[in-house]
Amino acid sequence: MSAAPGVIPHKAPFRLLPLALALLAPGSAWAEHAPPVVLTPVAQTTAPQGGAVPRDAQRQLDKVEKDLKADQARKAALDAKNDALERELADLRAKSVAVAEDQRRQDDALRAVEQSLAGLAANEQEQVARIDADRAALADLLGALQRLSRLPPEAMVARPEAPGEMVKSALLLREAIPQLKKRADALAVQLRDLAALRQKLADKRAQALAAKKDLEKREGELRDLVSRREALSQANDAELQDVAGHMAVLTAQAGDLRDLVEKLEAERKAAAERARQAEAQKRQLAEEARQKKAQERLAAMGRTPKDVPGGTALGGMTLPVAGPVAQRYGEQDAVGTTSRGVRISARAGSPVVAPYEGSVVFAGPFKGYGLILIVEHPNGYHSLIAGLGRIDTRVGQRVLTGEPMGAMASDGTPTLYFELRRGGQPINPLRGFAGTEGKGQG
């Protein structure tokens, strides 16, 4: 017949159970660092809750951290703006340098024009003087010719000069008139060229002055733009300094608030731990009081369990369940594994009791071995009970000798495994019972 759910078969190995009991033994590393409360499927203990961290401090910390994040975003935007302004300032300064170089070249060109104008002005004065002399001579000659043209031919005969001289003068006049006309034409051309040169020089001077004024205007605009950009950059730097200072203040506040919150949280945890310990102590005292009352009640009924003797054996123990011993301590099972406890064939639904008074340190399923109980007894003894169908106790509960802790499976032919250890070493459980002697070594 198959075993009921939660019941360990008769031949199932219990290699891990001794390890679990050894880990729970007093003095073991695991037992020293194990948590004081073990959750079980039957009952769970909950640590008392301490006072919550004041919400004002947490809200203030959240606000400061939010403001700090906003300042960080603002600082990033200002940094980007400052970088753009610096690049623009560098570009404007480079342009101002180029404009200044253009202005210098324009000044040099204008200076050359002015120098050429000075030379041309001197040349002009010479030409004007020469033209004025030629014009005077030409004017005298033209005046004489005009006077001669007014004399009638009869008056020429009456003049006192000899006829030959008159002919010679006529010939000279005839030759001089074309030369004078030629000189007059050349003079007119020179005057026209001089006027054109003067106009050209005036145009160049006007162009040079206009270009200079334009360069000066551009330079002034660039200076104004650079000044504005520098002012914006300085304002941006000042704002960056303000943001950095505000961030420093917020960072300090956030640090202080975090320290405050952490301190309050530590105090809350300490208070919760103190409350938990106080509650645990209260429960322990209440459990001890109930234990004492139960013992007094048993004494009144004449069924007080025997005291723990001073030797290494525990007297007054009882088997966890009624039934014949199917496998004794030290015997080998079908697979050759030496048993470190005893196996008891129990009746379905039989109660499982504490073999001796103590405290329950583990109650629940353990890997693939079903439900197990581990009870800590005085003088470093531990009992391991496996194969239960139901657990009716919880971790931390104190039990009396023979007090029910659970029951076997309600159907089939369940088998209970019982192991006893002292100081982490397995001993023969049957040698710990009054009037019972087993074959295994203890």
Tab-separated table of C-alpha atoms in Angstrom:
chain	number	residue	atom	x	y	z
A	1	MET	CA	0.000	0.000	0.000
A	2	SER	CA	1.394	3.432	-0.906
A	3	ALA	CA	2.099	5.982	1.759
A	4	ALA	CA	-0.239	8.882	2.221
A	5	PRO	CA	0.743	12.359	1.072
A	6	GLY	CA	3.163	14.018	3.455
A	7	VAL	CA	4.323	10.618	4.853
A	8	ILE	CA	7.881	9.443	4.289
A	9	PRO	CA	8.035	5.893	2.902
A	10	HIS	CA	9.594	3.194	5.027
A	11	LYS	CA	12.710	2.888	2.866
A	12	ALA	CA	13.209	6.617	2.158
A	13	PRO	CA	16.775	7.729	3.070
A	14	PHE	CA	17.180	10.414	5.676
A	15	ARG	CA	20.696	11.550	4.781
A	16	LEU	CA	19.764	15.278	4.846
A	17	LEU	CA	17.820	15.175	8.101
A	18	PRO	CA	20.884	14.645	10.307
A	19	LEU	CA	22.504	17.569	8.500
A	20	ALA	CA	19.492	19.767	9.224
A	21	LEU	CA	19.574	18.767	12.876
A	22	ALA	CA	23.328	19.323	13.057
A	23	LEU	CA	22.897	22.813	11.670
A	24	LEU	CA	20.309	23.564	14.336
A	25	ALA	CA	22.418	22.174	17.148
A	26	PRO	CA	23.621	24.644	19.826
A	27	GLY	CA	27.094	26.018	19.125
A	28	SER	CA	26.917	25.463	15.366
A	29	ALA	CA	27.756	28.384	13.071
A	30	TRP	CA	24.344	28.322	11.447
A	31	ALA	CA	22.536	28.261	14.757
A	32	GLU	CA	24.541	31.250	16.015
A	33	HIS	CA	23.700	33.348	12.936
A	34	ALA	CA	20.271	31.926	12.161
A	35	PRO	CA	17.313	34.308	12.257
A	36	PRO	CA	15.336	34.120	15.474
A	37	VAL	CA	12.044	33.419	13.645
A	38	VAL	CA	11.446	30.632	11.121
A	39	LEU	CA	8.317	30.813	8.964
A	40	THR	CA	6.222	27.677	8.897
A	41	PRO	CA	3.147	26.684	6.941
A	42	VAL	CA	1.240	26.491	10.209
A	43	ALA	CA	1.949	29.927	11.644
A	44	GLN	CA	4.162	32.924	10.846
A	45	THR	CA	5.487	35.450	13.303
A	46	THR	CA	5.615	39.099	12.327
A	47	ALA	CA	8.032	41.578	13.852
A	48	PRO	CA	6.323	44.542	15.486
A	49	GLN	CA	6.271	47.623	13.347
A	50	GLY	CA	8.045	50.707	14.709
A	51	GLY	CA	7.101	54.297	14.105
A	52	ALA	CA	7.292	55.390	10.485
A	53	VAL	CA	9.864	57.944	9.374
A	54	PRO	CA	8.293	61.426	9.700
A	55	ARG	CA	6.661	62.299	6.408
A	56	ASP	CA	7.709	65.953	6.593
A	57	ALA	CA	11.410	65.080	6.443
A	58	GLN	CA	10.847	62.692	3.541
A	59	ARG	CA	8.687	65.208	1.677
A	60	GLN	CA	11.285	67.899	2.256
A	61	LEU	CA	14.016	65.569	0.989
A	62	ASP	CA	11.935	64.766	-2.096
A	63	LYS	CA	11.373	68.481	-2.743
A	64	VAL	CA	15.066	69.295	-2.337
A	65	GLU	CA	16.053	66.469	-4.672
A	66	LYS	CA	13.429	67.653	-7.195
A	67	ASP	CA	14.772	71.218	-7.001
A	68	LEU	CA	18.290	69.872	-7.345
A	69	LYS	CA	17.344	67.996	-10.506
A	70	ALA	CA	15.696	71.155	-11.883
A	71	ASP	CA	18.852	73.152	-11.148
A	72	GLN	CA	20.954	70.488	-12.818
A	73	ALA	CA	18.778	70.720	-15.941
A	74	ARG	CA	18.963	74.515	-15.786
A	75	LYS	CA	22.732	74.392	-15.420
A	76	ALA	CA	22.999	72.070	-18.416
A	77	ALA	CA	20.903	74.512	-20.485
A	78	LEU	CA	23.029	77.450	-19.326
A	79	ASP	CA	26.201	75.544	-20.146
A	80	ALA	CA	24.913	74.880	-23.658
A	81	LYS	CA	23.893	78.531	-24.044
A	82	ASN	CA	27.264	79.679	-22.753
A	83	ASP	CA	29.058	77.417	-25.218
A	84	ALA	CA	26.976	78.854	-28.065
A	85	LEU	CA	27.705	82.413	-26.910
A	86	GLU	CA	31.402	81.688	-26.629
A	87	ARG	CA	31.462	80.252	-30.144
A	88	GLU	CA	29.558	83.292	-31.449
A	89	LEU	CA	31.893	85.648	-29.614
A	90	ALA	CA	34.901	83.908	-31.097
A	91	ASP	CA	33.351	84.220	-34.572
A	92	LEU	CA	32.551	87.911	-34.042
A	93	ARG	CA	36.045	88.623	-32.796
A	94	ALA	CA	37.485	86.898	-35.845
A	95	LYS	CA	35.217	88.993	-38.073
A	96	SER	CA	36.275	92.168	-36.271
A	97	VAL	CA	39.894	91.280	-36.943
A	98	ALA	CA	39.085	90.782	-40.642
A	99	VAL	CA	37.212	94.106	-40.767
A	100	ALA	CA	40.138	95.872	-39.102
A	101	GLU	CA	42.485	94.375	-41.676
A	102	ASP	CA	40.170	95.571	-44.494
A	103	GLN	CA	40.118	99.011	-42.930
A	104	ARG	CA	43.908	99.106	-42.788
A	105	ARG	CA	44.140	98.088	-46.454
A	106	GLN	CA	41.523	100.713	-47.346
A	107	ASP	CA	43.463	103.334	-45.392
A	108	ASP	CA	46.651	102.406	-47.236
A	109	ALA	CA	44.840	102.639	-50.564
A	110	LEU	CA	43.332	105.977	-49.596
A	111	ARG	CA	46.724	107.258	-48.481
A	112	ALA	CA	48.199	106.252	-51.848
A	113	VAL	CA	45.367	108.033	-53.622
A	114	GLU	CA	45.916	111.105	-51.523
A	115	GLN	CA	49.631	111.039	-52.291
A	116	SER	CA	48.910	110.717	-55.994
A	117	LEU	CA	46.407	113.551	-55.673
A	118	ALA	CA	49.086	115.731	-54.094
A	119	GLY	CA	51.434	115.064	-57.029
A	120	LEU	CA	48.688	115.630	-59.526
A	121	ALA	CA	47.734	118.846	-57.780
A	122	ALA	CA	51.311	120.142	-58.152
A	123	ASN	CA	51.352	119.073	-61.797
A	124	GLU	CA	48.026	120.761	-62.204
A	125	GLN	CA	49.408	123.992	-60.842
A	126	GLU	CA	52.329	123.858	-63.276
A	127	GLN	CA	49.984	123.151	-66.161
A	128	VAL	CA	47.697	125.935	-65.058
A	129	ALA	CA	50.648	128.358	-64.906
A	130	ARG	CA	51.848	127.298	-68.332
A	131	ILE	CA	48.330	127.483	-69.717
A	132	ASP	CA	47.902	130.902	-68.155
A	133	ALA	CA	51.168	132.121	-69.832
A	134	ASP	CA	50.181	130.675	-73.173
A	135	ARG	CA	46.745	132.125	-72.746
A	136	ALA	CA	48.231	135.606	-72.071
A	137	ALA	CA	50.507	135.462	-75.068
A	138	LEU	CA	47.730	134.155	-77.224
A	139	ALA	CA	45.454	136.878	-75.965
A	140	ASP	CA	48.003	139.602	-76.923
A	141	LEU	CA	48.482	138.115	-80.359
A	142	LEU	CA	44.803	137.780	-80.911
A	143	GLY	CA	44.356	141.377	-79.833
A	144	ALA	CA	46.907	142.579	-82.366
A	145	LEU	CA	45.316	140.573	-85.123
A	146	GLN	CA	41.959	141.925	-84.185
A	147	ARG	CA	43.279	145.459	-84.402
A	148	LEU	CA	44.838	144.788	-87.792
A	149	SER	CA	41.630	143.369	-89.045
A	150	ARG	CA	39.941	146.667	-88.328
A	151	LEU	CA	42.359	148.723	-90.594
A	152	PRO	CA	41.198	149.231	-94.242
A	153	PRO	CA	43.628	148.413	-97.081
A	154	GLU	CA	44.024	152.152	-97.899
A	155	ALA	CA	45.404	152.742	-94.430
A	156	MET	CA	48.010	150.105	-94.968
A	157	VAL	CA	49.476	152.103	-97.851
A	158	ALA	CA	49.757	155.164	-95.693
A	159	ARG	CA	51.751	153.390	-92.968
A	160	PRO	CA	55.383	154.518	-92.655
A	161	GLU	CA	56.954	150.968	-92.984
A	162	ALA	CA	58.545	149.884	-96.179
A	163	PRO	CA	56.476	147.625	-98.384
A	164	GLY	CA	58.915	144.759	-97.901
A	165	GLU	CA	58.507	144.932	-94.175
A	166	MET	CA	54.803	144.918	-94.541
A	167	VAL	CA	54.949	141.827	-96.718
A	168	LYS	CA	57.234	140.126	-94.219
A	169	SER	CA	54.888	140.941	-91.358
A	170	ALA	CA	52.003	139.585	-93.338
A	171	LEU	CA	53.825	136.390	-94.031
A	172	LEU	CA	54.776	136.046	-90.369
A	173	LEU	CA	51.230	136.595	-89.318
A	174	ARG	CA	50.023	134.015	-91.793
A	175	GLU	CA	52.475	131.473	-90.341
A	176	ALA	CA	51.774	132.361	-86.691
A	177	ILE	CA	48.064	132.065	-86.835
A	178	PRO	CA	48.012	128.248	-87.464
A	179	GLN	CA	50.620	127.720	-84.712
A	180	LEU	CA	48.601	129.782	-82.336
A	181	LYS	CA	45.492	127.832	-83.234
A	182	LYS	CA	47.368	124.569	-82.697
A	183	ARG	CA	48.632	125.735	-79.309
A	184	ALA	CA	45.157	126.834	-78.391
A	185	ASP	CA	43.728	123.441	-79.340
A	186	ALA	CA	46.426	121.607	-77.339
A	187	LEU	CA	45.754	123.866	-74.407
A	188	ALA	CA	42.055	123.060	-74.621
A	189	VAL	CA	42.871	119.323	-74.651
A	190	GLN	CA	45.130	119.742	-71.618
A	191	LEU	CA	42.395	121.588	-69.821
A	192	ARG	CA	39.893	118.844	-70.612
A	193	ASP	CA	42.333	116.117	-69.451
A	194	LEU	CA	43.037	118.056	-66.298
A	195	ALA	CA	39.321	118.393	-65.615
A	196	ALA	CA	38.788	114.651	-66.212
A	197	LEU	CA	41.704	113.822	-63.936
A	198	ARG	CA	40.312	116.083	-61.257
A	199	GLN	CA	36.908	114.377	-61.575
A	200	LYS	CA	38.477	110.917	-61.437
A	201	LEU	CA	40.518	111.809	-58.381
A	202	ALA	CA	37.443	113.308	-56.753
A	203	ASP	CA	35.495	110.119	-57.462
A	204	LYS	CA	38.275	107.969	-56.036
A	205	ARG	CA	38.472	110.156	-52.954
A	206	ALA	CA	34.714	109.908	-52.530
A	207	GLN	CA	34.790	106.124	-52.988
A	208	ALA	CA	37.663	105.774	-50.532
A	209	LEU	CA	35.882	107.926	-47.996
A	210	ALA	CA	32.625	105.978	-48.477
A	211	ALA	CA	34.466	102.668	-48.067
A	212	LYS	CA	36.210	103.991	-44.981
A	213	LYS	CA	32.933	105.151	-43.494
A	214	ASP	CA	31.354	101.773	-44.312
A	215	LEU	CA	34.250	99.977	-42.660
A	216	GLU	CA	34.011	102.236	-39.637
A	217	LYS	CA	30.275	101.546	-39.476
A	218	ARG	CA	30.818	97.780	-39.729
A	219	GLU	CA	33.533	97.952	-37.129
A	220	GLY	CA	31.241	99.913	-34.817
A	221	GLU	CA	28.431	97.404	-35.325
A	222	LEU	CA	30.812	94.537	-34.622
A	223	ARG	CA	32.064	96.274	-31.486
A	224	ASP	CA	28.483	96.759	-30.310
A	225	LEU	CA	27.610	93.151	-31.119
A	226	VAL	CA	30.708	91.857	-29.361
A	227	SER	CA	29.909	94.046	-26.367
A	228	ARG	CA	26.344	92.718	-26.223
A	229	ARG	CA	27.540	89.144	-26.597
A	230	GLU	CA	30.108	89.650	-23.870
A	231	ALA	CA	27.446	91.169	-21.643
A	232	LEU	CA	25.193	88.178	-22.311
A	233	SER	CA	28.089	85.826	-21.630
A	234	GLN	CA	28.868	87.591	-18.356
A	235	ALA	CA	25.190	87.481	-17.388
A	236	ASN	CA	25.105	83.797	-18.296
A	237	ASP	CA	28.237	83.187	-16.230
A	238	ALA	CA	26.696	85.031	-13.311
A	239	GLU	CA	23.540	82.932	-13.633
A	240	LEU	CA	25.668	79.808	-13.807
A	241	GLN	CA	27.408	80.863	-10.599
A	242	ASP	CA	24.045	81.470	-8.948
A	243	VAL	CA	22.789	78.061	-10.084
A	244	ALA	CA	26.009	76.409	-8.929
A	245	GLY	CA	25.705	78.090	-5.537
A	246	HIS	CA	22.054	77.089	-5.261
A	247	MET	CA	22.936	73.542	-6.255
A	248	ALA	CA	25.668	73.455	-3.616
A	249	VAL	CA	23.159	74.585	-0.972
A	250	LEU	CA	20.588	72.052	-2.175
A	251	THR	CA	23.216	69.303	-2.244
A	252	ALA	CA	24.178	70.104	1.342
A	253	GLN	CA	20.511	70.178	2.352
A	254	ALA	CA	19.882	66.885	0.556
A	255	GLY	CA	22.853	65.321	2.333
A	256	ASP	CA	21.645	66.587	5.690
A	257	LEU	CA	18.103	65.398	4.988
A	258	ARG	CA	19.356	61.995	3.838
A	259	ASP	CA	21.367	61.714	7.027
A	260	LEU	CA	18.274	62.732	8.976
A	261	VAL	CA	16.062	60.238	7.150
A	262	GLU	CA	18.665	57.489	7.539
A	263	LYS	CA	19.028	58.330	11.204
A	264	LEU	CA	15.273	58.314	11.692
A	265	GLU	CA	15.020	55.080	9.739
A	266	ALA	CA	17.785	53.552	11.876
A	267	GLU	CA	15.980	54.724	15.003
A	268	ARG	CA	12.743	53.302	13.622
A	269	LYS	CA	14.414	49.967	12.922
A	270	ALA	CA	16.050	49.989	16.343
A	271	ALA	CA	12.712	50.782	17.937
A	272	ALA	CA	11.073	48.060	15.866
A	273	GLU	CA	13.790	45.625	16.917
A	274	ARG	CA	13.388	46.599	20.553
A	275	ALA	CA	9.624	46.207	20.221
A	276	ARG	CA	10.107	42.865	18.502
A	277	GLN	CA	12.477	41.699	21.208
A	278	ALA	CA	10.126	42.976	23.881
A	279	GLU	CA	7.238	41.200	22.176
A	280	ALA	CA	9.321	38.050	21.833
A	281	GLN	CA	10.314	38.263	25.477
A	282	LYS	CA	6.693	38.890	26.373
A	283	ARG	CA	5.637	35.865	24.354
A	284	GLN	CA	8.428	33.829	25.927
A	285	LEU	CA	7.347	34.846	29.416
A	286	ALA	CA	3.755	34.114	28.521
A	287	GLU	CA	4.800	30.759	27.069
A	288	GLU	CA	6.839	29.984	30.177
A	289	ALA	CA	3.870	30.978	32.335
A	290	ARG	CA	1.603	28.699	30.311
A	291	GLN	CA	4.265	25.982	30.532
A	292	LYS	CA	4.411	26.393	34.261
A	293	LYS	CA	0.645	26.323	34.585
A	294	ALA	CA	0.523	23.219	32.401
A	295	GLN	CA	3.179	21.549	34.536
A	296	GLU	CA	1.301	22.516	37.689
A	297	ARG	CA	-1.862	21.120	36.170
A	298	LEU	CA	-0.046	17.891	35.295
A	299	ALA	CA	1.334	17.754	38.821
A	300	ALA	CA	-2.159	18.178	40.200
A	301	MET	CA	-3.202	15.294	38.012
A	302	GLY	CA	-0.262	13.204	39.305
A	303	ARG	CA	1.399	12.984	35.891
A	304	THR	CA	4.466	15.258	36.288
A	305	PRO	CA	7.291	14.244	33.881
A	306	LYS	CA	10.594	13.299	35.429
A	307	ASP	CA	13.303	15.932	35.822
A	308	VAL	CA	16.343	15.957	33.577
A	309	PRO	CA	19.083	13.961	35.261
A	310	GLY	CA	22.630	15.190	35.497
A	311	GLY	CA	23.978	12.430	33.240
A	312	THR	CA	24.154	12.272	29.465
A	313	ALA	CA	20.868	10.464	28.971
A	314	LEU	CA	17.409	12.000	29.090
A	315	GLY	CA	15.081	10.203	31.409
A	316	GLY	CA	11.350	10.437	31.328
A	317	MET	CA	11.119	10.602	27.532
A	318	THR	CA	8.325	9.073	25.509
A	319	LEU	CA	8.059	7.880	21.924
A	320	PRO	CA	6.614	10.567	19.605
A	321	VAL	CA	3.989	8.119	18.364
A	322	ALA	CA	2.596	4.819	19.533
A	323	GLY	CA	3.510	1.730	17.520
A	324	PRO	CA	6.158	-0.936	16.997
A	325	VAL	CA	9.734	0.004	16.121
A	326	ALA	CA	10.252	-1.061	12.497
A	327	GLN	CA	13.931	-0.077	12.301
A	328	ARG	CA	16.323	0.521	15.172
A	329	TYR	CA	19.291	2.840	15.572
A	330	GLY	CA	22.387	1.567	13.745
A	331	GLU	CA	20.543	-0.914	11.493
A	332	GLN	CA	20.935	-0.777	7.730
A	333	ASP	CA	18.063	-0.347	5.330
A	334	ALA	CA	17.567	-2.053	1.961
A	335	VAL	CA	20.045	0.300	0.212
A	336	GLY	CA	22.763	-0.174	2.842
A	337	THR	CA	22.295	3.128	4.655
A	338	THR	CA	22.904	2.991	8.404
A	339	SER	CA	20.016	4.457	10.330
A	340	ARG	CA	20.822	7.219	12.814
A	341	GLY	CA	17.401	7.055	14.413
A	342	VAL	CA	14.417	4.774	14.788
A	343	ARG	CA	11.465	4.191	12.494
A	344	ILE	CA	8.060	3.566	14.065
A	345	SER	CA	5.087	2.002	12.295
A	346	ALA	CA	2.134	4.108	13.391
A	347	ARG	CA	-1.588	3.926	12.964
A	348	ALA	CA	-3.213	6.331	10.517
A	349	GLY	CA	-4.245	9.564	12.220
A	350	SER	CA	-2.280	8.779	15.400
A	351	PRO	CA	-1.217	11.882	17.395
A	352	VAL	CA	2.458	12.839	17.335
A	353	VAL	CA	3.652	14.151	20.709
A	354	ALA	CA	6.785	15.832	22.045
A	355	PRO	CA	9.231	13.162	23.306
A	356	TYR	CA	10.377	15.588	25.964
A	357	GLU	CA	9.711	19.187	26.977
A	358	GLY	CA	11.424	21.882	24.970
A	359	SER	CA	10.943	24.523	22.253
A	360	VAL	CA	9.988	23.974	18.634
A	361	VAL	CA	12.798	25.385	16.406
A	362	PHE	CA	11.561	24.110	13.040
A	363	ALA	CA	8.124	23.120	11.801
A	364	GLY	CA	7.228	22.547	8.176
A	365	PRO	CA	8.246	20.783	4.967
A	366	PHE	CA	11.914	20.061	4.342
A	367	LYS	CA	12.859	19.513	0.695
A	368	GLY	CA	11.587	16.067	-0.372
A	369	TYR	CA	11.115	14.615	3.100
A	370	GLY	CA	7.633	15.875	3.876
A	371	LEU	CA	6.706	17.565	7.141
A	372	ILE	CA	9.297	17.534	9.894
A	373	LEU	CA	9.601	18.896	13.435
A	374	ILE	CA	12.783	19.796	15.318
A	375	VAL	CA	12.464	20.294	19.075
A	376	GLU	CA	15.256	21.702	21.236
A	377	HIS	CA	15.507	20.122	24.711
A	378	PRO	CA	17.610	21.099	27.725
A	379	ASN	CA	21.311	20.109	27.995
A	380	GLY	CA	21.956	20.404	24.263
A	381	TYR	CA	19.516	17.707	23.086
A	382	HIS	CA	17.504	17.936	19.852
A	383	SER	CA	14.739	15.712	18.557
A	384	LEU	CA	14.026	15.346	14.842
A	385	ILE	CA	10.648	13.932	13.920
A	386	ALA	CA	9.782	13.285	10.257
A	387	GLY	CA	6.884	11.735	8.359
A	388	LEU	CA	3.982	13.679	9.877
A	389	GLY	CA	0.764	14.133	7.990
A	390	ARG	CA	-0.167	17.326	9.854
A	391	ILE	CA	1.583	19.861	12.119
A	392	ASP	CA	-0.360	21.569	14.921
A	393	THR	CA	2.446	23.609	16.499
A	394	ARG	CA	4.592	26.558	15.486
A	395	VAL	CA	8.168	27.694	15.747
A	396	GLY	CA	8.986	29.134	19.157
A	397	GLN	CA	6.223	27.284	20.982
A	398	ARG	CA	7.251	25.510	24.156
A	399	VAL	CA	5.892	21.997	24.552
A	400	LEU	CA	5.557	19.589	27.450
A	401	THR	CA	6.554	15.987	27.435
A	402	GLY	CA	3.818	14.106	25.643
A	403	GLU	CA	2.097	17.271	24.390
A	404	PRO	CA	0.562	16.729	20.916
A	405	MET	CA	2.374	18.551	18.102
A	406	GLY	CA	0.658	17.014	15.090
A	407	ALA	CA	-0.692	13.797	13.662
A	408	MET	CA	0.180	11.042	11.211
A	409	ALA	CA	-1.462	10.770	7.824
A	410	SER	CA	-5.142	9.940	8.006
A	411	ASP	CA	-4.916	6.894	5.689
A	412	GLY	CA	-2.504	4.136	4.755
A	413	THR	CA	0.215	2.711	7.007
A	414	PRO	CA	2.369	5.737	7.791
A	415	THR	CA	5.862	5.477	9.266
A	416	LEU	CA	7.444	8.028	11.625
A	417	TYR	CA	11.171	8.662	11.785
A	418	PHE	CA	12.599	9.800	15.145
A	419	GLU	CA	16.197	10.910	15.667
A	420	LEU	CA	17.844	12.189	18.850
A	421	ARG	CA	21.063	14.210	18.966
A	422	ARG	CA	23.212	15.749	21.648
A	423	GLY	CA	25.751	18.421	20.744
A	424	GLY	CA	25.058	17.681	17.085
A	425	GLN	CA	25.969	13.996	17.335
A	426	PRO	CA	23.323	11.270	16.871
A	427	ILE	CA	22.643	8.986	19.801
A	428	ASN	CA	20.354	6.006	20.266
A	429	PRO	CA	16.897	7.445	21.047
A	430	LEU	CA	15.769	4.230	22.738
A	431	ARG	CA	18.413	4.565	25.425
A	432	GLY	CA	16.883	7.853	26.506
A	433	PHE	CA	13.557	6.263	27.477
A	434	ALA	CA	12.805	4.977	30.914
A	435	GLY	CA	12.900	1.188	31.127
A	436	THR	CA	13.802	0.842	27.411
A	437	GLU	CA	17.149	-0.258	25.972
A	438	GLY	CA	17.916	-0.332	22.330
A	439	LYS	CA	20.512	-2.302	20.410
A	440	GLY	CA	22.235	0.725	18.824
A	441	GLN	CA	25.157	2.566	20.240
A	442	GLY	CA	24.537	5.770	22.156
